[in-house]
Amino acid sequence: IVGAGVTLLLALFFFGRDALSYVRTSTGYVKESVQSSIPMGFQLDRARGMIKDLTFEIRKNMHVIAKEEIEVERFQKQIESAQAALAKDKEALLKLKSDLASGKKTFEYGGRKYTAEQVRTDLANRFERYKTSEATLASLQDIHRARQRSLDAARQKLEGTLAAKRQLQVDVEN
């Protein structure tokens, strides 16, 4: 620590504000000389190893993409099912509402008789379930969009990895 401190003080004394520039330039020369001393065979073996590592990464990305595609499709089916159920529930709500608006005192559904108050209570309960179903659908759609973005990101990552692999293969061939 003392030696490093003394070296730093001497560098600042002799070179002033340019000391950092001299250190960077010297580091660059040392780095270049070390890289140029590495044999070409070693560099090629290193590149081939990197290609193998990228192959593993590509397989991993393909697995992620397949998994995300399945999830996106599953959420799409859930959304379609929820939308159909909502449409059916809305139709039933509108029928109950129109029946209540008719002013009758009793109603018959499925062979059973109900009073206007019972129908009103049922309508209120069904409307609450409808609102919950709408919120659930919105949540499913948000999750679906997030999964789709994740799938797109995985595909872009795969494309980048494939491009890097092709570039390394070309470099090795050259």
PDB file of C-alpha atoms in Angstrom:
ATOM      1  CA  ILE A   1       0.000   0.000   0.000  1.00  0.00           C
ATOM      2  CA  VAL A   2       2.863   2.347   0.875  1.00  0.00           C
ATOM      3  CA  GLY A   3       4.650   1.463  -2.378  1.00  0.00           C
ATOM      4  CA  ALA A   4       1.519   2.158  -4.415  1.00  0.00           C
ATOM      5  CA  GLY A   5       1.045   5.459  -2.625  1.00  0.00           C
ATOM      6  CA  VAL A   6       4.657   6.487  -3.282  1.00  0.00           C
ATOM      7  CA  THR A   7       4.351   5.471  -6.957  1.00  0.00           C
ATOM      8  CA  LEU A   8       1.160   7.506  -7.293  1.00  0.00           C
ATOM      9  CA  LEU A   9       2.762  10.565  -5.720  1.00  0.00           C
ATOM     10  CA  LEU A  10       5.838  10.271  -7.970  1.00  0.00           C
ATOM     11  CA  ALA A  11       3.639   9.866 -11.074  1.00  0.00           C
ATOM     12  CA  LEU A  12       1.627  12.949 -10.123  1.00  0.00           C
ATOM     13  CA  PHE A  13       4.829  14.874  -9.382  1.00  0.00           C
ATOM     14  CA  PHE A  14       6.565  14.029 -12.676  1.00  0.00           C
ATOM     15  CA  PHE A  15       3.580  13.934 -15.025  1.00  0.00           C
ATOM     16  CA  GLY A  16       1.052  16.217 -13.318  1.00  0.00           C
ATOM     17  CA  ARG A  17      -2.461  16.112 -14.747  1.00  0.00           C
ATOM     18  CA  ASP A  18      -1.284  13.901 -17.605  1.00  0.00           C
ATOM     19  CA  ALA A  19      -0.412  11.006 -15.249  1.00  0.00           C
ATOM     20  CA  LEU A  20      -3.740   9.244 -15.843  1.00  0.00           C
ATOM     21  CA  SER A  21      -3.274   9.464 -19.614  1.00  0.00           C
ATOM     22  CA  TYR A  22       0.207   7.916 -19.340  1.00  0.00           C
ATOM     23  CA  VAL A  23      -1.112   5.102 -17.156  1.00  0.00           C
ATOM     24  CA  ARG A  24      -3.939   4.341 -19.627  1.00  0.00           C
ATOM     25  CA  THR A  25      -1.575   4.330 -22.592  1.00  0.00           C
ATOM     26  CA  SER A  26       0.906   2.079 -20.790  1.00  0.00           C
ATOM     27  CA  THR A  27      -1.882  -0.306 -19.814  1.00  0.00           C
ATOM     28  CA  GLY A  28      -3.026  -0.458 -23.443  1.00  0.00           C
ATOM     29  CA  TYR A  29       0.502  -1.341 -24.618  1.00  0.00           C
ATOM     30  CA  VAL A  30       0.801  -4.089 -22.003  1.00  0.00           C
ATOM     31  CA  LYS A  31      -2.625  -5.482 -22.939  1.00  0.00           C
ATOM     32  CA  GLU A  32      -1.739  -5.513 -26.656  1.00  0.00           C
ATOM     33  CA  SER A  33       1.580  -7.245 -26.071  1.00  0.00           C
ATOM     34  CA  VAL A  34      -0.039  -9.944 -23.914  1.00  0.00           C
ATOM     35  CA  GLN A  35      -2.778 -10.559 -26.516  1.00  0.00           C
ATOM     36  CA  SER A  36      -0.288 -10.712 -29.363  1.00  0.00           C
ATOM     37  CA  SER A  37       1.802 -13.278 -27.484  1.00  0.00           C
ATOM     38  CA  ILE A  38      -1.094 -15.770 -27.256  1.00  0.00           C
ATOM     39  CA  PRO A  39      -0.663 -18.502 -29.912  1.00  0.00           C
ATOM     40  CA  MET A  40      -3.213 -18.666 -32.750  1.00  0.00           C
ATOM     41  CA  GLY A  41      -4.077 -22.303 -31.947  1.00  0.00           C
ATOM     42  CA  PHE A  42      -5.068 -21.310 -28.442  1.00  0.00           C
ATOM     43  CA  GLN A  43      -7.228 -18.489 -29.815  1.00  0.00           C
ATOM     44  CA  LEU A  44      -8.964 -20.926 -32.188  1.00  0.00           C
ATOM     45  CA  ASP A  45      -9.597 -23.427 -29.382  1.00  0.00           C
ATOM     46  CA  ARG A  46     -10.991 -20.609 -27.273  1.00  0.00           C
ATOM     47  CA  ALA A  47     -13.333 -19.539 -30.114  1.00  0.00           C
ATOM     48  CA  ARG A  48     -14.511 -23.133 -30.645  1.00  0.00           C
ATOM     49  CA  GLY A  49     -15.259 -23.360 -26.920  1.00  0.00           C
ATOM     50  CA  MET A  50     -17.256 -20.162 -27.149  1.00  0.00           C
ATOM     51  CA  ILE A  51     -19.234 -21.655 -30.049  1.00  0.00           C
ATOM     52  CA  LYS A  52     -20.068 -24.711 -27.907  1.00  0.00           C
ATOM     53  CA  ASP A  53     -21.151 -22.415 -25.072  1.00  0.00           C
ATOM     54  CA  LEU A  54     -23.381 -20.484 -27.483  1.00  0.00           C
ATOM     55  CA  THR A  55     -24.916 -23.764 -28.697  1.00  0.00           C
ATOM     56  CA  PHE A  56     -25.941 -24.513 -25.114  1.00  0.00           C
ATOM     57  CA  GLU A  57     -27.328 -20.983 -24.773  1.00  0.00           C
ATOM     58  CA  ILE A  58     -29.286 -21.391 -28.028  1.00  0.00           C
ATOM     59  CA  ARG A  59     -30.885 -24.623 -26.781  1.00  0.00           C
ATOM     60  CA  LYS A  60     -31.762 -22.957 -23.512  1.00  0.00           C
ATOM     61  CA  ASN A  61     -33.371 -20.024 -25.363  1.00  0.00           C
ATOM     62  CA  MET A  62     -35.318 -22.404 -27.605  1.00  0.00           C
ATOM     63  CA  HIS A  63     -36.646 -24.149 -24.501  1.00  0.00           C
ATOM     64  CA  VAL A  64     -37.701 -20.798 -23.016  1.00  0.00           C
ATOM     65  CA  ILE A  65     -39.397 -19.832 -26.295  1.00  0.00           C
ATOM     66  CA  ALA A  66     -41.316 -23.120 -26.468  1.00  0.00           C
ATOM     67  CA  LYS A  67     -42.429 -22.741 -22.864  1.00  0.00           C
ATOM     68  CA  GLU A  68     -43.539 -19.133 -23.415  1.00  0.00           C
ATOM     69  CA  GLU A  69     -45.407 -20.055 -26.610  1.00  0.00           C
ATOM     70  CA  ILE A  70     -47.363 -22.686 -24.682  1.00  0.00           C
ATOM     71  CA  GLU A  71     -48.148 -20.207 -21.901  1.00  0.00           C
ATOM     72  CA  VAL A  72     -49.210 -17.509 -24.373  1.00  0.00           C
ATOM     73  CA  GLU A  73     -51.515 -19.975 -26.116  1.00  0.00           C
ATOM     74  CA  ARG A  74     -52.940 -21.162 -22.788  1.00  0.00           C
ATOM     75  CA  PHE A  75     -53.685 -17.598 -21.707  1.00  0.00           C
ATOM     76  CA  GLN A  76     -55.241 -16.855 -25.094  1.00  0.00           C
ATOM     77  CA  LYS A  77     -57.622 -19.802 -24.650  1.00  0.00           C
ATOM     78  CA  GLN A  78     -58.443 -18.684 -21.107  1.00  0.00           C
ATOM     79  CA  ILE A  79     -59.161 -15.172 -22.371  1.00  0.00           C
ATOM     80  CA  GLU A  80     -61.433 -16.453 -25.124  1.00  0.00           C
ATOM     81  CA  SER A  81     -63.283 -18.672 -22.644  1.00  0.00           C
ATOM     82  CA  ALA A  82     -63.642 -15.798 -20.163  1.00  0.00           C
ATOM     83  CA  GLN A  83     -64.905 -13.469 -22.906  1.00  0.00           C
ATOM     84  CA  ALA A  84     -67.525 -16.036 -23.962  1.00  0.00           C
ATOM     85  CA  ALA A  85     -68.633 -16.510 -20.352  1.00  0.00           C
ATOM     86  CA  LEU A  86     -68.845 -12.732 -19.881  1.00  0.00           C
ATOM     87  CA  ALA A  87     -70.981 -12.368 -22.991  1.00  0.00           C
ATOM     88  CA  LYS A  88     -73.320 -15.104 -21.738  1.00  0.00           C
ATOM     89  CA  ASP A  89     -73.492 -13.519 -18.263  1.00  0.00           C
ATOM     90  CA  LYS A  90     -74.190 -10.101 -19.766  1.00  0.00           C
ATOM     91  CA  GLU A  91     -77.031 -11.534 -21.820  1.00  0.00           C
ATOM     92  CA  ALA A  92     -78.537 -13.115 -18.684  1.00  0.00           C
ATOM     93  CA  LEU A  93     -78.138  -9.838 -16.765  1.00  0.00           C
ATOM     94  CA  LEU A  94     -79.864  -7.876 -19.493  1.00  0.00           C
ATOM     95  CA  LYS A  95     -82.730 -10.391 -19.577  1.00  0.00           C
ATOM     96  CA  LEU A  96     -83.217 -10.154 -15.818  1.00  0.00           C
ATOM     97  CA  LYS A  97     -83.074  -6.366 -15.994  1.00  0.00           C
ATOM     98  CA  SER A  98     -85.629  -6.207 -18.788  1.00  0.00           C
ATOM     99  CA  ASP A  99     -87.876  -8.647 -16.914  1.00  0.00           C
ATOM    100  CA  LEU A 100     -87.738  -6.419 -13.816  1.00  0.00           C
ATOM    101  CA  ALA A 101     -88.440  -3.348 -15.931  1.00  0.00           C
ATOM    102  CA  SER A 102     -91.656  -4.978 -17.171  1.00  0.00           C
ATOM    103  CA  GLY A 103     -93.237  -4.319 -13.762  1.00  0.00           C
ATOM    104  CA  LYS A 104     -94.454  -7.881 -13.100  1.00  0.00           C
ATOM    105  CA  LYS A 105     -94.594  -9.130  -9.504  1.00  0.00           C
ATOM    106  CA  THR A 106     -93.595 -12.763 -10.207  1.00  0.00           C
ATOM    107  CA  PHE A 107     -91.349 -14.415 -12.779  1.00  0.00           C
ATOM    108  CA  GLU A 108     -90.849 -17.979 -13.908  1.00  0.00           C
ATOM    109  CA  TYR A 109     -87.388 -19.333 -14.759  1.00  0.00           C
ATOM    110  CA  GLY A 110     -86.625 -22.994 -15.318  1.00  0.00           C
ATOM    111  CA  GLY A 111     -90.031 -24.075 -14.097  1.00  0.00           C
ATOM    112  CA  ARG A 112     -89.729 -22.213 -10.772  1.00  0.00           C
ATOM    113  CA  LYS A 113     -91.490 -19.028  -9.718  1.00  0.00           C
ATOM    114  CA  TYR A 114     -89.643 -16.064  -8.222  1.00  0.00           C
ATOM    115  CA  THR A 115     -90.787 -12.764  -6.769  1.00  0.00           C
ATOM    116  CA  ALA A 116     -89.546  -9.435  -8.113  1.00  0.00           C
ATOM    117  CA  GLU A 117     -87.462  -8.987  -4.954  1.00  0.00           C
ATOM    118  CA  GLN A 118     -85.792 -12.389  -5.421  1.00  0.00           C
ATOM    119  CA  VAL A 119     -85.023 -11.538  -9.053  1.00  0.00           C
ATOM    120  CA  ARG A 120     -83.644  -8.135  -7.976  1.00  0.00           C
ATOM    121  CA  THR A 121     -81.385  -9.828  -5.399  1.00  0.00           C
ATOM    122  CA  ASP A 122     -80.256 -12.395  -7.965  1.00  0.00           C
ATOM    123  CA  LEU A 123     -79.563  -9.598 -10.447  1.00  0.00           C
ATOM    124  CA  ALA A 124     -77.420  -7.732  -7.894  1.00  0.00           C
ATOM    125  CA  ASN A 125     -75.463 -10.900  -7.056  1.00  0.00           C
ATOM    126  CA  ARG A 126     -74.946 -11.744 -10.699  1.00  0.00           C
ATOM    127  CA  PHE A 127     -73.801  -8.198 -11.430  1.00  0.00           C
ATOM    128  CA  GLU A 128     -71.159  -8.435  -8.673  1.00  0.00           C
ATOM    129  CA  ARG A 129     -69.931 -11.736 -10.140  1.00  0.00           C
ATOM    130  CA  TYR A 130     -69.917 -10.104 -13.574  1.00  0.00           C
ATOM    131  CA  LYS A 131     -67.709  -7.256 -12.318  1.00  0.00           C
ATOM    132  CA  THR A 132     -65.354  -9.787 -10.709  1.00  0.00           C
ATOM    133  CA  SER A 133     -65.221 -11.749 -13.964  1.00  0.00           C
ATOM    134  CA  GLU A 134     -64.422  -8.555 -15.877  1.00  0.00           C
ATOM    135  CA  ALA A 135     -61.556  -7.792 -13.491  1.00  0.00           C
ATOM    136  CA  THR A 136     -60.292 -11.356 -13.853  1.00  0.00           C
ATOM    137  CA  LEU A 137     -60.413 -11.024 -17.634  1.00  0.00           C
ATOM    138  CA  ALA A 138     -58.469  -7.754 -17.497  1.00  0.00           C
ATOM    139  CA  SER A 139     -55.866  -9.442 -15.302  1.00  0.00           C
ATOM    140  CA  LEU A 140     -55.599 -12.375 -17.717  1.00  0.00           C
ATOM    141  CA  GLN A 141     -55.134  -9.959 -20.599  1.00  0.00           C
ATOM    142  CA  ASP A 142     -52.364  -8.136 -18.709  1.00  0.00           C
ATOM    143  CA  ILE A 143     -50.604 -11.419 -17.986  1.00  0.00           C
ATOM    144  CA  HIS A 144     -51.029 -12.454 -21.622  1.00  0.00           C
ATOM    145  CA  ARG A 145     -49.437  -9.210 -22.825  1.00  0.00           C
ATOM    146  CA  ALA A 146     -46.531  -9.663 -20.370  1.00  0.00           C
ATOM    147  CA  ARG A 147     -46.000 -13.242 -21.553  1.00  0.00           C
ATOM    148  CA  GLN A 148     -46.099 -12.075 -25.174  1.00  0.00           C
ATOM    149  CA  ARG A 149     -43.429  -9.447 -24.429  1.00  0.00           C
ATOM    150  CA  SER A 150     -41.347 -12.120 -22.689  1.00  0.00           C
ATOM    151  CA  LEU A 151     -41.720 -14.368 -25.736  1.00  0.00           C
ATOM    152  CA  ASP A 152     -40.665 -11.550 -28.064  1.00  0.00           C
ATOM    153  CA  ALA A 153     -37.634 -10.804 -25.876  1.00  0.00           C
ATOM    154  CA  ALA A 154     -36.633 -14.479 -25.870  1.00  0.00           C
ATOM    155  CA  ARG A 155     -36.912 -14.592 -29.658  1.00  0.00           C
ATOM    156  CA  GLN A 156     -34.733 -11.486 -29.993  1.00  0.00           C
ATOM    157  CA  LYS A 157     -32.180 -12.971 -27.621  1.00  0.00           C
ATOM    158  CA  LEU A 158     -32.157 -16.175 -29.666  1.00  0.00           C
ATOM    159  CA  GLU A 159     -31.591 -14.203 -32.867  1.00  0.00           C
ATOM    160  CA  GLY A 160     -28.710 -12.320 -31.248  1.00  0.00           C
ATOM    161  CA  THR A 161     -27.159 -15.540 -29.985  1.00  0.00           C
ATOM    162  CA  LEU A 162     -27.509 -17.188 -33.400  1.00  0.00           C
ATOM    163  CA  ALA A 163     -25.875 -14.170 -35.057  1.00  0.00           C
ATOM    164  CA  ALA A 164     -22.996 -14.272 -32.548  1.00  0.00           C
ATOM    165  CA  LYS A 165     -22.532 -17.991 -33.176  1.00  0.00           C
ATOM    166  CA  ARG A 166     -22.483 -17.496 -36.953  1.00  0.00           C
ATOM    167  CA  GLN A 167     -19.948 -14.664 -36.570  1.00  0.00           C
ATOM    168  CA  LEU A 168     -17.684 -16.817 -34.405  1.00  0.00           C
ATOM    169  CA  GLN A 169     -17.916 -19.671 -36.892  1.00  0.00           C
ATOM    170  CA  VAL A 170     -16.937 -17.303 -39.715  1.00  0.00           C
ATOM    171  CA  ASP A 171     -14.064 -15.952 -37.632  1.00  0.00           C
ATOM    172  CA  VAL A 172     -12.813 -19.480 -36.920  1.00  0.00           C
ATOM    173  CA  GLU A 173     -13.057 -20.387 -40.591  1.00  0.00           C
ATOM    174  CA  ASN A 174     -11.134 -17.245 -41.559  1.00  0.00           C
TER     175      ASN A 174
END
